[in-house]
Coordinates of C-alpha atoms in Angstrom, one line a residue:
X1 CA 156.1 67.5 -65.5
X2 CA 153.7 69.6 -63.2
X3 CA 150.5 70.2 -64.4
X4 CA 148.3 73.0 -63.6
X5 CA 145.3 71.0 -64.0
X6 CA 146.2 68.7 -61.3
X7 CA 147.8 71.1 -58.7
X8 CA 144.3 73.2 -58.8
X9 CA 142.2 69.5 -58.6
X10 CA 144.8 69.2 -55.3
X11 CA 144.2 72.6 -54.0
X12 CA 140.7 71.4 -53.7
X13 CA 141.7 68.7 -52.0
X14 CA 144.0 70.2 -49.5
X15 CA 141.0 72.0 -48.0
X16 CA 139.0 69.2 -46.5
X17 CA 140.0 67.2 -44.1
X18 CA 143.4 65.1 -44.1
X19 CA 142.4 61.3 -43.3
X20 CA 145.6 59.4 -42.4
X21 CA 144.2 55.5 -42.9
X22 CA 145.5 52.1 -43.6
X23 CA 141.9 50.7 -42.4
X24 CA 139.1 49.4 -44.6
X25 CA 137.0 51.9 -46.0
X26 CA 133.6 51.8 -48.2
X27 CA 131.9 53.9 -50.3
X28 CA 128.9 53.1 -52.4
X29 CA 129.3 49.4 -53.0
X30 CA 133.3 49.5 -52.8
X31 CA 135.7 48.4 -50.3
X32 CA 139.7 49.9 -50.2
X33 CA 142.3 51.5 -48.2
X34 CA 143.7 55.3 -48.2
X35 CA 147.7 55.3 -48.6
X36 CA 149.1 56.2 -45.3
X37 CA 149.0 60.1 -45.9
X38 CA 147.3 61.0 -48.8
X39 CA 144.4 63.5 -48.5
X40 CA 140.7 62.9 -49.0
X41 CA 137.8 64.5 -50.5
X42 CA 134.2 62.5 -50.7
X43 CA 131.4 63.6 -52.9
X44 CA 128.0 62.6 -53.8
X45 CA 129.1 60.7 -56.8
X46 CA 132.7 60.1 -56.4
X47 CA 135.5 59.6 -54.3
X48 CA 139.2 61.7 -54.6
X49 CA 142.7 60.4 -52.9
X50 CA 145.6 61.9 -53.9
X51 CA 148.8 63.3 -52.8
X52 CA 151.8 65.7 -53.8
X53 CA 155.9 65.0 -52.8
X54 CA 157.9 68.0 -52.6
X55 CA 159.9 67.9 -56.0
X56 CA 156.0 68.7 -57.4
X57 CA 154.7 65.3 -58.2
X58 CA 151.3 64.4 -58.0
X59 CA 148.6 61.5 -57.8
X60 CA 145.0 61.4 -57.7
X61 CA 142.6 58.6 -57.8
X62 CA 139.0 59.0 -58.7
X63 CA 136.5 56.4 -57.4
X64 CA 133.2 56.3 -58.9
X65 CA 129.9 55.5 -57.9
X66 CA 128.7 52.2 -59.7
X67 CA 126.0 53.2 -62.2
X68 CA 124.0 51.2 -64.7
X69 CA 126.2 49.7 -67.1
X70 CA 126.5 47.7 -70.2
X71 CA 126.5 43.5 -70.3
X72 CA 129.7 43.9 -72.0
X73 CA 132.7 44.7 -70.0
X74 CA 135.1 46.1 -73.1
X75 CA 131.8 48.8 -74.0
X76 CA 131.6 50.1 -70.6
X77 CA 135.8 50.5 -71.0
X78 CA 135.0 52.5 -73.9
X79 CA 132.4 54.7 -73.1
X80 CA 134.2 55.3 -69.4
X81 CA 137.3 56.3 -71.5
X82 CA 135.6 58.8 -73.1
X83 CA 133.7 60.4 -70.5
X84 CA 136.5 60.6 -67.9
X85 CA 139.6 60.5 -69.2
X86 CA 139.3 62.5 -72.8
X87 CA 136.9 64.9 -71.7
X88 CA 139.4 65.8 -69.0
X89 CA 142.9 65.5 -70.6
X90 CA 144.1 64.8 -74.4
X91 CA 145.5 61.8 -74.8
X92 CA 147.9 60.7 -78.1
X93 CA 146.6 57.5 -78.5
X94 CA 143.9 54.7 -77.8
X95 CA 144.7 53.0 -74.5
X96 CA 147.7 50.6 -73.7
X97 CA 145.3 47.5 -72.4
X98 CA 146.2 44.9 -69.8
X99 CA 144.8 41.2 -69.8
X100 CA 140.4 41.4 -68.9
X101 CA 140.4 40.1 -65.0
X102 CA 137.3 38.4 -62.7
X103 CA 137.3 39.9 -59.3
X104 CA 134.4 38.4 -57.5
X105 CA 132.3 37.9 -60.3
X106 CA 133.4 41.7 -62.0
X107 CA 134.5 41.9 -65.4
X108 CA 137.8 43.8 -65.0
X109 CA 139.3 45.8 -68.1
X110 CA 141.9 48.5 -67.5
X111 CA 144.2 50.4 -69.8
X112 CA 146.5 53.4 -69.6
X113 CA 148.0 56.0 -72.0
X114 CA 150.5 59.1 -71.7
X115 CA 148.2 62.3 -71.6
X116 CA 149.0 65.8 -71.9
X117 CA 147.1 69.1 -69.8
X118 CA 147.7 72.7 -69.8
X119 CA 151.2 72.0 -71.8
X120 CA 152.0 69.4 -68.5
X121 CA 152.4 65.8 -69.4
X122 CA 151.5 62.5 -67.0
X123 CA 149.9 59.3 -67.2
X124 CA 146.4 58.4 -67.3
X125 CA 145.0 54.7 -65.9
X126 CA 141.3 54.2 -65.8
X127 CA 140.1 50.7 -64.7
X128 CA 136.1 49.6 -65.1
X129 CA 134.8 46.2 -63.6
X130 CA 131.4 45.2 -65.0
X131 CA 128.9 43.3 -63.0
X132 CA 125.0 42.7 -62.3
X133 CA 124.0 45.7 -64.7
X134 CA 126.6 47.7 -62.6
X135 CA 129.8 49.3 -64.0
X136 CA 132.1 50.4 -61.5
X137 CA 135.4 53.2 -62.9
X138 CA 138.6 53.9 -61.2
X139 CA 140.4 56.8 -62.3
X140 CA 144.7 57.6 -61.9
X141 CA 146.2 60.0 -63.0
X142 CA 150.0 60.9 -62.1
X143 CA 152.6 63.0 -63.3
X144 CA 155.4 61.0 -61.4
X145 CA 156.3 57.7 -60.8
X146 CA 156.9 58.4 -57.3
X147 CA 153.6 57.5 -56.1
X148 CA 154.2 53.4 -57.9
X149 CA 154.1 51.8 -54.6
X150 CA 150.9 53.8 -53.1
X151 CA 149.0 53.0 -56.1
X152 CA 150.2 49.4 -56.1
X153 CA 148.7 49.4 -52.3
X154 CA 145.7 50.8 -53.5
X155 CA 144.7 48.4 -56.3
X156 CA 145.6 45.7 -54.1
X157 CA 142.9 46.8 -51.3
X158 CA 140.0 47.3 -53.4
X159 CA 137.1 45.0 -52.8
X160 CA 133.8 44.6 -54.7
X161 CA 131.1 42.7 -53.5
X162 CA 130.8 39.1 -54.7
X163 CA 127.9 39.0 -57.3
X164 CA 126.2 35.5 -58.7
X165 CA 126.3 37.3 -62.5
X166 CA 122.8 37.9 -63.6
X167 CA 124.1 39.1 -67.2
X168 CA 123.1 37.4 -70.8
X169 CA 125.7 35.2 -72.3
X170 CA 127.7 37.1 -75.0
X171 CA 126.8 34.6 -77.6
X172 CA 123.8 35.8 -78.9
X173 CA 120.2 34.7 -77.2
X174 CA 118.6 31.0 -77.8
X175 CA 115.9 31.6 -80.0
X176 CA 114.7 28.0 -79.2
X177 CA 111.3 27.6 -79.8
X178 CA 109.5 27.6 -76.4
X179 CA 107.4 24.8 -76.0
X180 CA 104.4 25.9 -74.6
X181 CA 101.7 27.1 -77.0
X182 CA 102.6 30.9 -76.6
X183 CA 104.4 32.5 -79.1
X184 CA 106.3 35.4 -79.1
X185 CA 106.0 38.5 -81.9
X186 CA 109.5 39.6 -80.6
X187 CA 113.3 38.6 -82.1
X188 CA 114.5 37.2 -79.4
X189 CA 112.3 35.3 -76.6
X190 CA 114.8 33.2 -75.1
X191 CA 117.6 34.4 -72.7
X192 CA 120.6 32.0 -72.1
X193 CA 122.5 33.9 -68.8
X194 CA 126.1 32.6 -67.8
X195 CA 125.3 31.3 -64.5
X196 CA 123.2 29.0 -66.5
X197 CA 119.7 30.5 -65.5
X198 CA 117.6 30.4 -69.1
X199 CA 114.6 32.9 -69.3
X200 CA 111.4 32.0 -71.0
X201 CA 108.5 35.1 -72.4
X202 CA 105.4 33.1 -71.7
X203 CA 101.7 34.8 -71.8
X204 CA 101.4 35.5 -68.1
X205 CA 105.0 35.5 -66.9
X206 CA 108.7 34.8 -67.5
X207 CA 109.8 31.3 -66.8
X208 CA 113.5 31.2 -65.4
X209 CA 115.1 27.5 -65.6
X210 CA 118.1 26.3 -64.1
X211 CA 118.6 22.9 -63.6
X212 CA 115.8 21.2 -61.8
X213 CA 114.5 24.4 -60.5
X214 CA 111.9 27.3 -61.8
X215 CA 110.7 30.1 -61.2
X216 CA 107.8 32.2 -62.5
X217 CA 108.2 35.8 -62.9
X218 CA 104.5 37.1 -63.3
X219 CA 103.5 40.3 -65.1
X220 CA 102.4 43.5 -63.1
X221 CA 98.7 43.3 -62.8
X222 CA 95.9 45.1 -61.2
X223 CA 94.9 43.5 -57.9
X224 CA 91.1 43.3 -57.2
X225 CA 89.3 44.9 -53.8
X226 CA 88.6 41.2 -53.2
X227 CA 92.6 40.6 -52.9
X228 CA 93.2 43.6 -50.2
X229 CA 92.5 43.9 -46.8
X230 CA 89.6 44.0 -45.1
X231 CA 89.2 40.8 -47.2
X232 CA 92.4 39.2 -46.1
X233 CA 96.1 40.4 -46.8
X234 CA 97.2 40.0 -50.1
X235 CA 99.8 37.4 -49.7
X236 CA 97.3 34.6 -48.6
X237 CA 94.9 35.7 -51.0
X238 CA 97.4 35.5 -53.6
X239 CA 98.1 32.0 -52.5
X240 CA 95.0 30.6 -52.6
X241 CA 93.3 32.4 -55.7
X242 CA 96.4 32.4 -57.9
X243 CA 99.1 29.7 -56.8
X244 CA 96.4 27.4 -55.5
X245 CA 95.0 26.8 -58.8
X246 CA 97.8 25.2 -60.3
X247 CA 99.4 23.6 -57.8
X248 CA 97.3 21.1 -54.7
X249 CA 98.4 22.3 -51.6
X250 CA 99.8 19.9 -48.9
X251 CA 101.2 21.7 -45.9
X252 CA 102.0 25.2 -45.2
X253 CA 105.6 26.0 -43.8
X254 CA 106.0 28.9 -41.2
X255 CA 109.4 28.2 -39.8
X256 CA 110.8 31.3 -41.8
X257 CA 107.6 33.7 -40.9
X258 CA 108.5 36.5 -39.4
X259 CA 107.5 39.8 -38.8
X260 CA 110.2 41.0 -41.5
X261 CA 109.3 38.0 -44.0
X262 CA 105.3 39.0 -44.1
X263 CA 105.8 38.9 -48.2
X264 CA 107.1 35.0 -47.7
X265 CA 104.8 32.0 -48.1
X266 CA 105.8 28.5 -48.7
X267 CA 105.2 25.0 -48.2
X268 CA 104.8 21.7 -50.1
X269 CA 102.5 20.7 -53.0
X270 CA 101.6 18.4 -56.2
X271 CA 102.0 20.1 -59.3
X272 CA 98.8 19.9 -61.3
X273 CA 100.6 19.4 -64.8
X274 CA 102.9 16.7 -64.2
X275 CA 101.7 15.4 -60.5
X276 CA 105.1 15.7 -59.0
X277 CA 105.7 16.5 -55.8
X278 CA 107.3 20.1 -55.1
X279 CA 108.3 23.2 -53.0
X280 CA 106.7 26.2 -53.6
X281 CA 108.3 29.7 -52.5
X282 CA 106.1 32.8 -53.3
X283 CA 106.9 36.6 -52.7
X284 CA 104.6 39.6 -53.8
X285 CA 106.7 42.4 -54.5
X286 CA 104.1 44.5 -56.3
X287 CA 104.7 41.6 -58.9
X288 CA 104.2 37.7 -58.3
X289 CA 107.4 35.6 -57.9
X290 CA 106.8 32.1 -57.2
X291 CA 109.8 29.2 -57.2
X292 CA 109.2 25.9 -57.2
X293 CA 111.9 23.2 -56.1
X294 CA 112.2 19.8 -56.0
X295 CA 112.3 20.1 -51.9
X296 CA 112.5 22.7 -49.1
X297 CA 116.4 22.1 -48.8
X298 CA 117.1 23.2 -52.1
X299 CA 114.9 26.3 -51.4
X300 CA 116.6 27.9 -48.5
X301 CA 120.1 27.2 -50.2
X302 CA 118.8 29.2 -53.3
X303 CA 116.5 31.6 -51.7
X304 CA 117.3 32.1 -48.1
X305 CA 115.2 35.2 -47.5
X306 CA 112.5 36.9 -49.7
X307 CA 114.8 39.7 -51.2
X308 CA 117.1 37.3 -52.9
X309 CA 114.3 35.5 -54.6
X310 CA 113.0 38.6 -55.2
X311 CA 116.1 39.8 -57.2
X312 CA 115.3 37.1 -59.3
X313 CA 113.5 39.7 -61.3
X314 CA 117.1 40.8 -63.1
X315 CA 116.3 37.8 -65.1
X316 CA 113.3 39.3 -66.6
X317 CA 115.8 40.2 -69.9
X318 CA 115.6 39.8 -73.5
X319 CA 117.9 40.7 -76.2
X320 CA 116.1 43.6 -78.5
X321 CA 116.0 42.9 -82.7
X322 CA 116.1 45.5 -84.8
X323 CA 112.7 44.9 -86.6
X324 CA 111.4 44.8 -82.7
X325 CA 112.5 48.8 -82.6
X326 CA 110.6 50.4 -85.3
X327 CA 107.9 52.5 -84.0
X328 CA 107.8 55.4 -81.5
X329 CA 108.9 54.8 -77.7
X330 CA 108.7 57.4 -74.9
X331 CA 109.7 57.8 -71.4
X332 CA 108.3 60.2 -68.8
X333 CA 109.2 61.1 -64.6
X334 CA 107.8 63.7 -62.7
X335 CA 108.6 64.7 -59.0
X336 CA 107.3 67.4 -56.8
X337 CA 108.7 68.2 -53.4
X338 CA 107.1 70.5 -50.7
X339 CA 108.8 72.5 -48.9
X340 CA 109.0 74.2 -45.2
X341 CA 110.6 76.9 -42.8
X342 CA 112.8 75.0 -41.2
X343 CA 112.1 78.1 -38.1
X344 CA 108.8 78.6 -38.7
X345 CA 107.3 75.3 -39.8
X346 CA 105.4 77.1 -42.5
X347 CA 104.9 76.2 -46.1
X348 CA 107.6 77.6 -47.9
X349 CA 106.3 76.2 -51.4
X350 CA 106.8 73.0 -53.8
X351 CA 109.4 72.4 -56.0
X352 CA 108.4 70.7 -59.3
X353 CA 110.7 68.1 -61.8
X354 CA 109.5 66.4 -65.4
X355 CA 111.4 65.1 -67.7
X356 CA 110.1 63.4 -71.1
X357 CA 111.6 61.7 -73.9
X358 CA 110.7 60.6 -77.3
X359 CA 112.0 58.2 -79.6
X360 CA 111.0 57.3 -82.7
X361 CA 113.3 54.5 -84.7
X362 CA 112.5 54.0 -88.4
X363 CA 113.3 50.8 -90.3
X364 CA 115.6 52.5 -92.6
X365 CA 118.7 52.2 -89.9
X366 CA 117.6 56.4 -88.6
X367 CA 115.8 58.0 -85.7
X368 CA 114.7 61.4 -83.8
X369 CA 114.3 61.8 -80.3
X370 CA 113.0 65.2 -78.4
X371 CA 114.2 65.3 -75.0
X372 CA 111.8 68.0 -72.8
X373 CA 112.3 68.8 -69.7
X374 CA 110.8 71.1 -66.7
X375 CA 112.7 72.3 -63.2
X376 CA 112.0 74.8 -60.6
X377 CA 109.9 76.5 -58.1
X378 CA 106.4 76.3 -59.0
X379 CA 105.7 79.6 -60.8
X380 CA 109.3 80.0 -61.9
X381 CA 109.9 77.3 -63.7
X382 CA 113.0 76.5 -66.9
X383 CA 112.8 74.5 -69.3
X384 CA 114.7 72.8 -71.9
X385 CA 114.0 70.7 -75.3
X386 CA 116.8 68.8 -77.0
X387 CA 116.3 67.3 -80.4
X388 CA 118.7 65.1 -82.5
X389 CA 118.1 63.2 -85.8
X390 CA 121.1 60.6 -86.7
X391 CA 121.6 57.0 -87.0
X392 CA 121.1 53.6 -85.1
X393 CA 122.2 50.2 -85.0
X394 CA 121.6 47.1 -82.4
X395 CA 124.0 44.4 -81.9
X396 CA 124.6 42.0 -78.9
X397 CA 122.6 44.2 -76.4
X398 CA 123.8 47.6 -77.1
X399 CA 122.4 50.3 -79.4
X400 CA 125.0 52.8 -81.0
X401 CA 122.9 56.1 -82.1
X402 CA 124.6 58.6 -83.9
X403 CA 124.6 62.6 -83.5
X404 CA 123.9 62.7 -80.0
X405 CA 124.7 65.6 -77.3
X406 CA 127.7 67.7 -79.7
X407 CA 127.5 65.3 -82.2
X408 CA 128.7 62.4 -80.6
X409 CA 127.9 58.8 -80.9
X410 CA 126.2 57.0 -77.6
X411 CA 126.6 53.6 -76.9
X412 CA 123.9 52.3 -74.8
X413 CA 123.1 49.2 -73.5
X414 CA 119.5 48.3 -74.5
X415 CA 117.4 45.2 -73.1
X416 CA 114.0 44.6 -73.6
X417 CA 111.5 43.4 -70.2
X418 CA 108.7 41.6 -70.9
X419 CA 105.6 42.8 -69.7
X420 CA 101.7 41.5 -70.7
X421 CA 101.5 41.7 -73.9
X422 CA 104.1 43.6 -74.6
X423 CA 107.8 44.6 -73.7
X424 CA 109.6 47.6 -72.1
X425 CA 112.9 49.0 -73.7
X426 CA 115.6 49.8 -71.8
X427 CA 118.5 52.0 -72.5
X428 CA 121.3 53.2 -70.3
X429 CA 124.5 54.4 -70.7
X430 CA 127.3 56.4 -67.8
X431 CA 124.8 59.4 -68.1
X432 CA 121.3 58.5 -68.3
X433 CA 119.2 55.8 -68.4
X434 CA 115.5 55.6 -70.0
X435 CA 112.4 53.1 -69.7
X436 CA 110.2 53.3 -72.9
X437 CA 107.4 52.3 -73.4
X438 CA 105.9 51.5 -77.2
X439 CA 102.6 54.2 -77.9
X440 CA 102.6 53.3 -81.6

């Protein structure tokens, strides 16, 4: 049961370097352990273990980088299946699927199937664990059973990183009235995540709730040449022109200053709207965060440094209607890069990337999209423009369009993030990922 495919995919392999390990190894955001003798290839995007025995068996394991991934765990199975295992092999049948797993907070779905290559017949195993906007993919593939024991060892060592999951219930989104006097002109305003965190649209930011505890996420805005040094550093200013107005300031607490905390400021204070007393925790990371706590215990146990209240950001995510689509969106990067003799230190030129995309989603259920593009040297420069015309539909945050690249339906997961007066669409899939913006 030799296939051709896989002997020349080990060939590759046989060239690098052979790593003989039973240690702990990590790449990307992954922990596990090489069987004791199987060969090794890393790449930028992916990492390949495998092994032959002499009556021509072989084994390879894929791991792949985490990308941006759907909120549902059974999607990003799907859409993995069809990027890496039918793309690659033909397989007879849908998967053979195991029980869903949690492993540290990941959403683990795997299935298997009997696949055929080059006239050569083996088995295919692909497991995806979902997590924090993430989806991770391991891929097996085998044309003995041989290798049962090393694979066993393998699955056993992996290790992803515990996550506190930041991902919208699966039950559709409260659409709770909020009970301040804003009101939303989207579907969906209200964001019920399971770890119990329930996000808010209000006018000037998104309020995040759990429990006893808040926190405002503020909208981008422009800061003034009265906010910026040489009239003060914008954290204080922040403070006391922004925070200071709706809350009396007490005391201000330094004991977690340092010089790699210079975005933190905190201390105690009486809330103007209810006259409480409270704990206020503020980071500017080009957008205001600000938490506010019943005491400066329950603080440091939710926020212990300024990055992990600054990830509270993830929670600025709504589900998107259909009626919220119709319009025209569009996305746009560029990048240039200079470049010079490494000998010679002279300018050797500038390379030049853009990318644009347009979609336009009609409220008859159809859209277009154009998809330009422009790589290169400066001055010799290629281009490409895509166009496709199909259908879409939104459900539970995803959007399925039809007659994509080869006339293939693409799932994506789509999200809205609410920005002042207005929201930005997000939609990602395992191959791209776009952040749109409404021009009419």
């Amino acid at each position: 049961m030799k296939s051709k495919k896989l002997l020349l995919m080990f060939i590759l392999l046989f060239v690098s370097t052979i790593v003989f390990a039973q240690k702990s190894e990590t790449f990307d955001i992954i922990t596990f352990q090489t069987p004791n003798g199987w060969q090794k290839q890393v790449q930028q995007s992916a990492v390949q273990i495998g092994a032959e025995d002499a009556n021509g068996g072989v084994c390879l394991i894929t791991i792949f980088k985490s990308i941006p991934g759907n909120n549902d765990s059974k999607v990003n199975f799907n859409a993995a299946w069809e990027a890496a295992v039918k793309e690659v092999v033909t397989v007879k049948s849908a998967p053979n699927m195991n029980p869903p797993g949690n492993e540290n907070g990941w959403m683990v779905e795997s299935g298997s199937a009997q696949y055929e290559s080059d006239g050569q017949k083996g088995a295919v195993i692909l497991i995806t664990a979902t997590g924090d906007g993430k989806m991770i993919n391991f891929l097996i593939m085998t044309n003995t059973d041989a290798f049962q024991s090393d694979i066993d060892q393998f699955i056993g060592s992996v290790q992803l990183p515990k996550i506190s999951s930041r991902n919208p219930a699966s039950n559709p989104p409260n659409t709770t009235s909020s009970p301040s006097a804003f009101k939303s002109r989207f579907t969906y305003s209200t964001t019920n995540f399971d770890d119990g965190w329930v996000s808010r649209e209000d006018e000037y930011w998104v309020e995040t709730v759990k429990g006893n505890v808040k926190v405002y996420l503020y909208y981008f805005f422009n800061l003034g040449a009265d906010m910026r040094p040489p009239n003060g550093n914008i954290r204080d200013n922040l403070w006391q022109k922004m925070i200071a107005k709706r809350y009396k300031i007490l005391n201000e607490n330094e004991s977690r200053r340092t010089p790699y905390t210079g975005e933190l400021k905190e201390g105690e204070a009486i809330d103007n709207a209810t006259g409480q007393k409270v704990y206020l925790t503020m980071v500017w990371r080009g957008n205001l965060i600000l938490a506010v706590t019943p005491n400066q215990q329950e603080s440091n146990r939710l926020f212990p440094d300024e990055n992990s209240l600054a990830r509270m950001n993830d929670y600025n995510k709504f589900a998107v209607g259909e009626k919220d689509l119709t319009g025209t969106w569009q996305d746009g990067a560029t990048n240039t890069q200079d470049w010079y003799d490494s000998v010679t230190g002279n300018y050797a030129g500038m390379t030049f990337a853009s990318k644009t995309a347009v979609f336009n989603f009609y409220g008859n259920g159809t859209y277009s999209s154009v998809h330009n593009g422009a790589t290169g040297r400066v001055g010799n420069m290629s281009s490409f423009q895509q166009e496709y015309k199909g259908k879409y539909s939104v459900s539970n945050w995803s959007l399925t369009a039809t007659n994509r690249w080869q006339g293939k339906t693409e799932v994506f997961n789509a999200s809205f993030q609410a920005v002042k007066g207005g929201r930005l669409l997000i939609l990602n899939n395992t191959d791209i990922s776009y952040t749109l913006v409404k021009i009419k």
